[in-house]
Amino acid sequence: MTHTEFNFDGLIGPTHNYAGLSFGNLASATNKGAASNPRAAALQGLAKMRAAMELGLGQGFLPPQDRPHLKTLRALGFSGADKQIIEKAAKTAPQLLANCYAASTMWTANAGTVAPSPDTADGKVHFTPANLAANFHRSIEADTTARVLKHIFDSDQHFTHHPPLPGAMHFGDEGAANHGRLAEGHGKLGVHLFVYGEDGDKFPARQKKCASQAVARNHLLNPDKTVFIQQSKAALDAGAFHNDVVGVANGTVLFLHEQSFADPKAAYEAIRAAASFVEIVEAPTSKVTLEDAVKSYLFNSQLVTLPGGEMALILPKESEDNPRVQAFLEDTVAQNNPINRLVFKNVRESMRNGGGPACLRLRVVLSNEEAIAANQNFLLNDEKISKLESWVNAHYRDRVIPDDLRDPSFMDESFAAMQALTDLLGMGAFYDFQR
Ligand code: SUG
């Protein structure tokens, strides 16, 4: 059976802004209050999707969610007509309003964790939406994310959907951003790496070990093919709020920073025991510091297997601009390992909130039959990308500052865009504001 890896990128929503909401995410904190450009953000994201398709990769997307999320504001005691809700929240709880306006569903590496069918005991693809309990603006994504995943992967025969984990922070789960899969081919039995954290001296860990274990159980993974690894506190405190800021796995390769794990020696042993075929490509601190890694996001690249079998890294432009990182990357490509191509993409609007190319995508490995069973409106080709670009150009602003969130007409614009999108994609009355 042939299996293909699809990257489901988050289509960046019309309210993308810089509100500094994520403690421990240095880019988010640094750019708090800056002007954002939602139109450029969404077009940069679509250009990255187009580039992946041009490399011959399977590409899909997850739609943005409805923001401002009035349902949350209502649940928190703001009442009246939609416009009044915005006005009252802007006056008495502007920070809460900003949380309900975040376009953070763009980072679909945090949408959930996925186990492809070759790895699960029942031979189905399993999905668990992330509860994202660590940050309020992200925790409100989970319900709609569950709805989105069910809408796109809507076949009991092929797909199993689990609810987000209960228990909030006790089972804090940030999805695929702390998960990687190693396999000798997309359709071969894979080994699942789950990376969890313990609070650092500066920043809290978002992913709990018990959460990763629960996801592995729900997904019916073979315990011999799962490895649970603790992230290093040094990485967390340097700004690696998700493990995908310091490492990425694909196929036979684990590409990471030497300070990623709390106990690298034990971690590599455990990984080799489960995946004897693994090739570990490590960046030493002497060549790339954690600070370089966090600033340039070189490990937040998409490590992908091209149709010919070679591997490429789809990297953020920022890693081309740092000479030490650039030198290490050139070295990596020159060495004897499967990585032999570098593709740099500009996703600066997302980067400024701490989201690189890998944050913007959720990997879903599907057999041919499973790909046919998925909702085709969310699998991209050239024509569909062009339609989404036209939709962005018709509905998005090119400048948003924090004060804009106070203006109810910004809400109207955002909902008009979302209405047009649901019409375009045949989704019906899908979002809370339409129900
Ligand atoms: O959860 N930023 C996101 C970035 C997520 C990146 N994803 C991965 N590493 N996979 C976060 O911290 C910032 C929003 C703001 O400040 O306006 C934000 O949510």
XYZ file of C-alpha atoms and ligand atoms in Angstrom:
454
model
C 0.000 0.000 0.000
C 1.357 3.445 -0.886
C 1.318 6.069 1.831
C 1.834 9.784 1.318
C 2.628 12.435 3.863
C 0.349 15.461 3.620
C 1.227 18.674 5.369
C -1.942 20.389 6.549
C -0.947 24.015 6.957
C -2.980 26.479 8.943
C -4.585 29.051 6.677
C -3.731 32.267 8.512
C -6.831 34.111 9.690
C -7.828 37.756 9.115
C -7.217 38.863 12.717
C -3.495 37.952 12.889
C -1.969 40.410 15.352
C 0.804 40.834 17.894
C -0.669 40.798 21.394
C 2.257 39.256 23.282
C 0.096 36.496 24.673
C 2.553 33.611 25.004
C 4.790 33.598 28.086
C 8.041 31.779 27.303
C 7.747 32.513 23.566
C 10.373 35.229 23.087
C 9.208 36.415 19.658
C 5.645 36.862 20.892
C 6.855 38.924 23.862
C 9.308 41.019 21.800
C 6.768 42.003 19.159
C 3.913 42.786 21.527
C 2.008 45.826 20.279
C 3.684 45.935 16.847
C 1.603 46.391 13.714
C 0.832 43.135 11.929
C -0.047 42.538 8.299
C -2.662 39.755 8.134
C -2.809 39.857 4.330
C 0.947 39.394 3.946
C 0.873 36.708 6.661
C -1.768 34.646 4.864
C -0.113 35.091 1.456
C 3.275 34.069 2.898
C 1.630 30.946 4.306
C -0.005 30.127 0.981
C 3.285 30.704 -0.856
C 4.941 28.180 1.456
C 2.168 25.674 0.684
C 2.670 26.280 -3.036
C 6.419 25.735 -2.684
C 5.826 22.395 -0.906
C 3.479 21.329 -3.706
C 6.090 22.313 -6.282
C 8.517 19.979 -4.517
C 6.008 17.191 -5.219
C 4.644 16.928 -1.665
C 1.047 16.324 -0.590
C -0.465 19.548 0.716
C -3.673 20.297 2.558
C -4.841 23.017 4.899
C -6.931 23.582 8.012
C -9.200 26.646 7.918
C -8.794 29.431 10.484
C -11.253 29.699 13.370
C -13.814 32.418 14.000
C -12.255 35.326 15.853
C -13.166 37.239 17.909
C -14.554 34.177 19.639
C -17.826 35.597 20.916
C -18.883 32.278 22.397
C -15.994 32.491 24.864
C -16.711 36.133 25.684
C -20.364 35.255 26.333
C -19.342 32.361 28.580
C -17.233 34.840 30.555
C -20.195 37.093 31.261
C -20.239 39.615 28.420
C -23.776 39.932 27.135
C -25.882 41.802 24.615
C -25.573 42.166 20.876
C -22.258 41.178 19.268
C -21.160 44.804 18.965
C -21.929 45.477 22.637
C -19.901 42.453 23.675
C -16.853 43.847 21.901
C -17.365 47.324 23.330
C -17.797 46.070 26.896
C -14.812 43.732 26.710
C -12.644 46.463 25.136
C -13.493 48.780 28.003
C -13.282 46.457 30.997
C -11.101 43.528 29.899
C -8.960 44.440 26.883
C -6.517 41.613 27.587
C -9.357 39.098 27.500
C -10.545 40.566 24.224
C -7.043 40.177 22.759
C -7.034 36.526 23.818
C -10.331 35.983 22.011
C -8.946 37.686 18.888
C -5.749 35.637 18.459
C -5.250 33.990 15.075
C -3.129 31.299 16.722
C -4.894 28.389 15.014
C -2.484 29.086 12.129
C 0.087 26.942 13.994
C -1.425 23.586 13.157
C 1.537 21.671 14.595
C -0.422 22.429 17.764
C -3.806 21.386 16.358
C -3.315 17.844 17.556
C -1.339 14.612 17.421
C -1.855 12.167 14.587
C -0.960 8.469 14.378
C -0.982 7.001 10.876
C -2.654 3.658 10.233
C 0.501 1.486 9.880
C 1.259 2.264 13.547
C -2.104 1.737 15.251
C -3.485 -1.578 16.550
C -6.793 -1.138 14.706
C -5.251 0.042 11.424
C -7.054 3.405 11.499
C -5.629 6.934 11.532
C -6.027 8.389 15.039
C -6.418 12.073 15.906
C -6.309 13.799 19.296
C -6.842 17.568 19.204
C -4.453 19.325 21.586
C -6.069 20.888 24.671
C -3.458 23.702 24.624
C -4.179 24.292 28.292
C -1.030 26.326 28.977
C -2.256 29.553 27.359
C -5.799 30.862 27.526
C -5.889 32.157 23.936
C -4.830 28.722 22.702
C -7.042 26.675 25.023
C -10.131 28.072 23.304
C -9.033 26.467 20.007
C -9.563 22.839 20.998
C -13.344 22.423 20.546
C -13.418 23.920 17.077
C -10.215 22.116 16.104
C -11.949 18.830 16.985
C -14.857 19.881 14.742
C -12.477 20.807 11.906
C -10.594 17.498 12.047
C -13.866 15.528 12.062
C -15.131 17.577 9.140
C -12.054 16.874 7.031
C -11.440 13.277 8.091
C -15.015 12.131 8.155
C -15.054 8.356 7.780
C -15.494 5.906 10.666
C -13.994 3.233 8.497
C -10.638 5.029 8.261
C -10.398 7.651 10.998
C -10.773 7.655 14.788
C -11.223 10.963 16.578
C -10.482 11.242 20.282
C -11.609 14.268 22.298
C -8.957 16.691 23.597
C -7.446 15.335 26.844
C -9.334 16.269 30.017
C -7.723 17.799 33.095
C -6.425 21.064 31.602
C -2.859 21.788 32.795
C -2.645 18.421 34.586
C -2.666 16.882 31.132
C -1.320 19.865 29.200
C -1.010 18.752 25.569
C 0.378 20.859 22.715
C -0.017 18.304 19.933
C 2.460 17.397 17.235
C 4.871 20.213 18.173
C 6.261 17.854 20.808
C 5.952 14.683 18.780
C 7.921 13.138 15.940
C 7.737 9.941 13.944
C 10.668 7.918 12.638
C 10.081 5.238 9.991
C 11.937 3.647 7.109
C 9.144 4.806 4.834
C 5.893 6.731 5.409
C 3.936 3.457 5.104
C 6.234 1.396 7.331
C 5.729 0.787 11.047
C 6.837 4.000 12.760
C 8.453 4.888 16.062
C 6.846 7.736 17.968
C 8.938 10.221 19.924
C 7.024 12.150 22.547
C 8.935 15.001 24.168
C 7.602 16.447 27.425
C 8.870 19.170 29.719
C 9.470 19.990 33.344
C 9.215 23.660 34.347
C 12.436 25.570 33.821
C 13.864 28.320 36.046
C 12.351 30.997 33.821
C 9.530 29.449 31.874
C 6.833 26.817 32.442
C 6.725 23.584 30.437
C 3.601 23.218 28.353
C 3.664 19.492 27.512
C 3.116 17.019 30.366
C 4.514 13.502 30.273
C 1.189 12.029 31.433
C -0.507 13.769 28.498
C 1.887 12.251 25.956
C 1.355 8.835 27.551
C -2.426 9.229 27.337
C -2.230 10.165 23.643
C -0.034 7.123 22.955
C -2.561 4.866 24.724
C -5.540 6.383 22.907
C -3.797 5.977 19.583
C -3.226 2.258 20.228
C 0.501 2.544 19.590
C 2.789 -0.401 20.257
C 4.606 0.434 23.545
C 7.845 -0.902 22.047
C 7.548 1.744 19.361
C 7.036 4.750 21.631
C 9.756 6.722 23.365
C 9.128 9.430 25.979
C 11.910 11.949 26.325
C 12.330 14.923 28.631
C 13.219 18.212 27.013
C 16.184 20.045 28.568
C 15.415 22.973 30.839
C 18.186 24.901 29.088
C 16.245 24.669 25.818
C 12.976 25.651 27.504
C 14.563 28.624 29.235
C 16.277 29.687 26.006
C 12.809 30.043 24.461
C 12.051 26.561 23.083
C 8.491 26.549 24.397
C 7.791 23.606 22.076
C 10.320 20.917 21.258
C 9.934 21.585 17.516
C 11.941 24.767 18.079
C 15.037 22.610 18.684
C 14.475 19.457 16.655
C 12.527 17.674 13.923
C 12.181 14.030 12.882
C 11.363 12.617 9.465
C 11.805 9.174 7.963
C 15.092 7.781 9.239
C 16.475 11.157 10.352
C 16.359 13.015 13.640
C 17.746 16.529 13.133
C 18.245 18.418 16.380
C 20.298 20.631 18.655
C 22.663 18.871 21.028
C 21.024 20.585 24.024
C 17.468 19.553 23.125
C 17.066 16.751 25.632
C 17.615 16.657 29.403
C 19.770 13.522 29.081
C 20.820 13.218 25.436
C 22.845 10.040 25.885
C 19.965 8.115 27.479
C 17.509 9.609 24.982
C 19.569 8.571 21.946
C 19.972 5.070 23.403
C 16.218 4.724 23.879
C 15.560 6.025 20.378
C 18.122 3.654 18.839
C 16.620 0.743 20.772
C 13.197 1.433 19.233
C 14.434 2.596 15.807
C 17.729 0.887 14.973
C 17.743 2.588 11.564
C 17.787 6.159 12.947
C 20.381 8.679 11.753
C 20.890 11.429 14.306
C 22.091 14.703 12.787
C 23.036 16.946 15.666
C 24.056 20.606 15.805
C 26.791 21.114 18.402
C 26.574 24.186 20.607
C 30.062 25.118 19.423
C 28.607 25.769 15.951
C 25.037 26.839 16.740
C 24.080 28.105 20.198
C 20.600 27.620 21.618
C 20.163 31.359 21.196
C 21.001 31.063 17.475
C 18.591 28.153 17.188
C 15.735 30.037 18.843
C 16.341 33.251 16.887
C 16.817 31.594 13.498
C 14.357 28.694 13.967
C 16.561 26.415 11.841
C 15.131 23.333 13.567
C 11.612 24.607 13.074
C 12.044 23.594 9.485
C 9.992 21.056 7.613
C 12.204 18.040 7.089
C 10.534 16.317 4.155
C 11.149 13.319 1.930
C 10.961 14.329 -1.727
C 9.428 11.990 -4.317
C 12.927 10.830 -5.399
C 13.776 9.749 -1.823
C 16.175 12.578 -0.909
C 15.312 14.885 1.975
C 14.914 18.642 1.978
C 14.607 21.228 4.725
C 12.026 23.967 4.227
C 13.471 26.688 6.420
C 12.546 30.199 7.491
C 14.481 33.025 5.803
C 15.796 33.987 9.238
C 18.076 30.948 9.213
C 19.618 32.095 5.919
C 20.413 35.467 7.472
C 22.482 34.066 10.381
C 26.026 33.230 9.131
C 26.706 30.553 11.784
C 23.423 28.822 11.072
C 23.948 29.146 7.326
C 27.419 27.559 7.645
C 26.062 24.687 9.740
C 23.276 24.067 7.222
C 25.703 23.999 4.307
C 27.853 21.594 6.261
C 24.850 19.364 6.959
C 23.954 19.164 3.273
C 27.575 18.412 2.322
C 27.865 15.546 4.845
C 26.851 11.978 4.180
C 23.216 11.967 5.358
C 19.850 12.026 3.515
C 19.403 15.827 3.865
C 20.621 17.392 0.658
C 18.453 20.333 -0.182
C 17.636 23.646 1.505
C 14.581 25.705 0.615
C 14.214 29.060 2.362
C 10.758 30.621 2.667
C 9.624 33.944 4.033
C 7.035 33.403 6.789
C 8.112 36.477 8.728
C 4.649 37.544 9.905
C 4.220 34.175 11.634
C 7.844 34.087 12.822
C 7.303 37.337 14.682
C 4.827 35.470 16.876
C 7.167 32.502 17.303
C 5.844 30.302 14.489
C 8.192 28.950 11.813
C 7.524 26.677 8.819
C 7.127 23.556 10.992
C 4.717 25.241 13.412
C 2.500 26.095 10.476
C 1.873 22.494 9.480
C 0.317 19.291 10.807
C 1.678 16.136 9.237
C -0.845 13.477 8.276
C 0.369 10.279 6.603
C -2.434 8.706 4.572
C -2.815 5.636 2.383
C -4.341 6.212 -1.050
C -7.710 5.026 0.219
C -7.557 7.271 3.284
C -6.592 10.255 1.140
C -9.634 9.605 -1.051
C -11.841 9.357 2.066
C -10.653 12.798 3.266
C -12.653 15.903 2.322
C -11.099 16.933 -0.999
C -11.911 20.622 -0.474
C -9.012 20.742 1.981
C -6.441 19.047 -0.256
C -4.737 21.623 -2.399
C -3.842 21.998 -6.045
C -2.765 25.078 -7.946
C -6.276 26.237 -8.710
C -7.486 25.912 -5.114
C -4.470 27.843 -3.817
C -5.241 30.651 -6.280
C -8.836 30.773 -5.026
C -7.633 31.086 -1.438
C -5.219 33.855 -2.465
C -8.092 35.761 -4.082
C -10.165 35.283 -0.942
C -7.334 36.712 1.178
C -6.849 39.660 -1.163
C -10.559 40.446 -1.067
C -11.022 40.297 2.707
C -7.812 40.971 4.638
C -6.348 44.186 5.993
C -2.681 44.928 5.482
C -2.230 46.553 8.879
C -3.629 45.755 12.306
C -2.601 47.428 15.554
C -3.852 46.515 19.047
C -6.386 49.367 19.048
C -8.132 47.893 16.007
C -9.437 45.069 18.182
C -11.666 47.567 19.994
C -13.479 48.474 16.804
C -16.587 46.322 16.138
C -16.211 46.889 12.403
C -13.032 44.770 12.522
C -15.174 41.948 13.915
C -17.702 42.437 11.087
C -14.893 42.244 8.521
C -13.495 39.100 10.059
C -16.878 37.369 10.133
C -17.580 38.436 6.521
C -14.300 36.803 5.519
C -15.149 33.620 7.425
C -18.626 33.518 5.891
C -17.113 33.798 2.413
C -14.656 31.013 3.264
C -17.325 28.617 4.506
C -19.285 29.339 1.310
C -16.197 28.680 -0.805
C -15.511 25.390 0.973
C -19.109 24.201 1.274
C -18.885 24.012 5.068
C -22.419 25.231 5.860
C -23.034 26.927 9.224
C -19.827 25.579 10.686
C -18.478 28.144 13.131
C -19.969 29.272 16.417
C -20.772 32.754 15.089
C -22.870 31.147 12.327
C -24.897 28.950 14.692
O 1.698 28.950 21.083
N 2.318 31.981 19.431
C 2.255 30.533 19.400
C 3.334 29.988 18.490
C 3.183 28.507 18.281
C 4.326 27.909 17.530
N 4.092 26.547 17.300
C 5.034 25.560 17.351
N 6.211 25.769 17.882
N 4.713 24.409 16.898
C 2.385 29.947 20.801
O 3.169 30.478 21.584
C 1.505 34.217 19.982
C 0.214 34.978 19.916
C 0.364 36.415 20.332
O 1.223 36.732 21.149
O -0.403 37.262 19.809
C 1.316 32.697 19.908
O 0.286 32.211 20.309
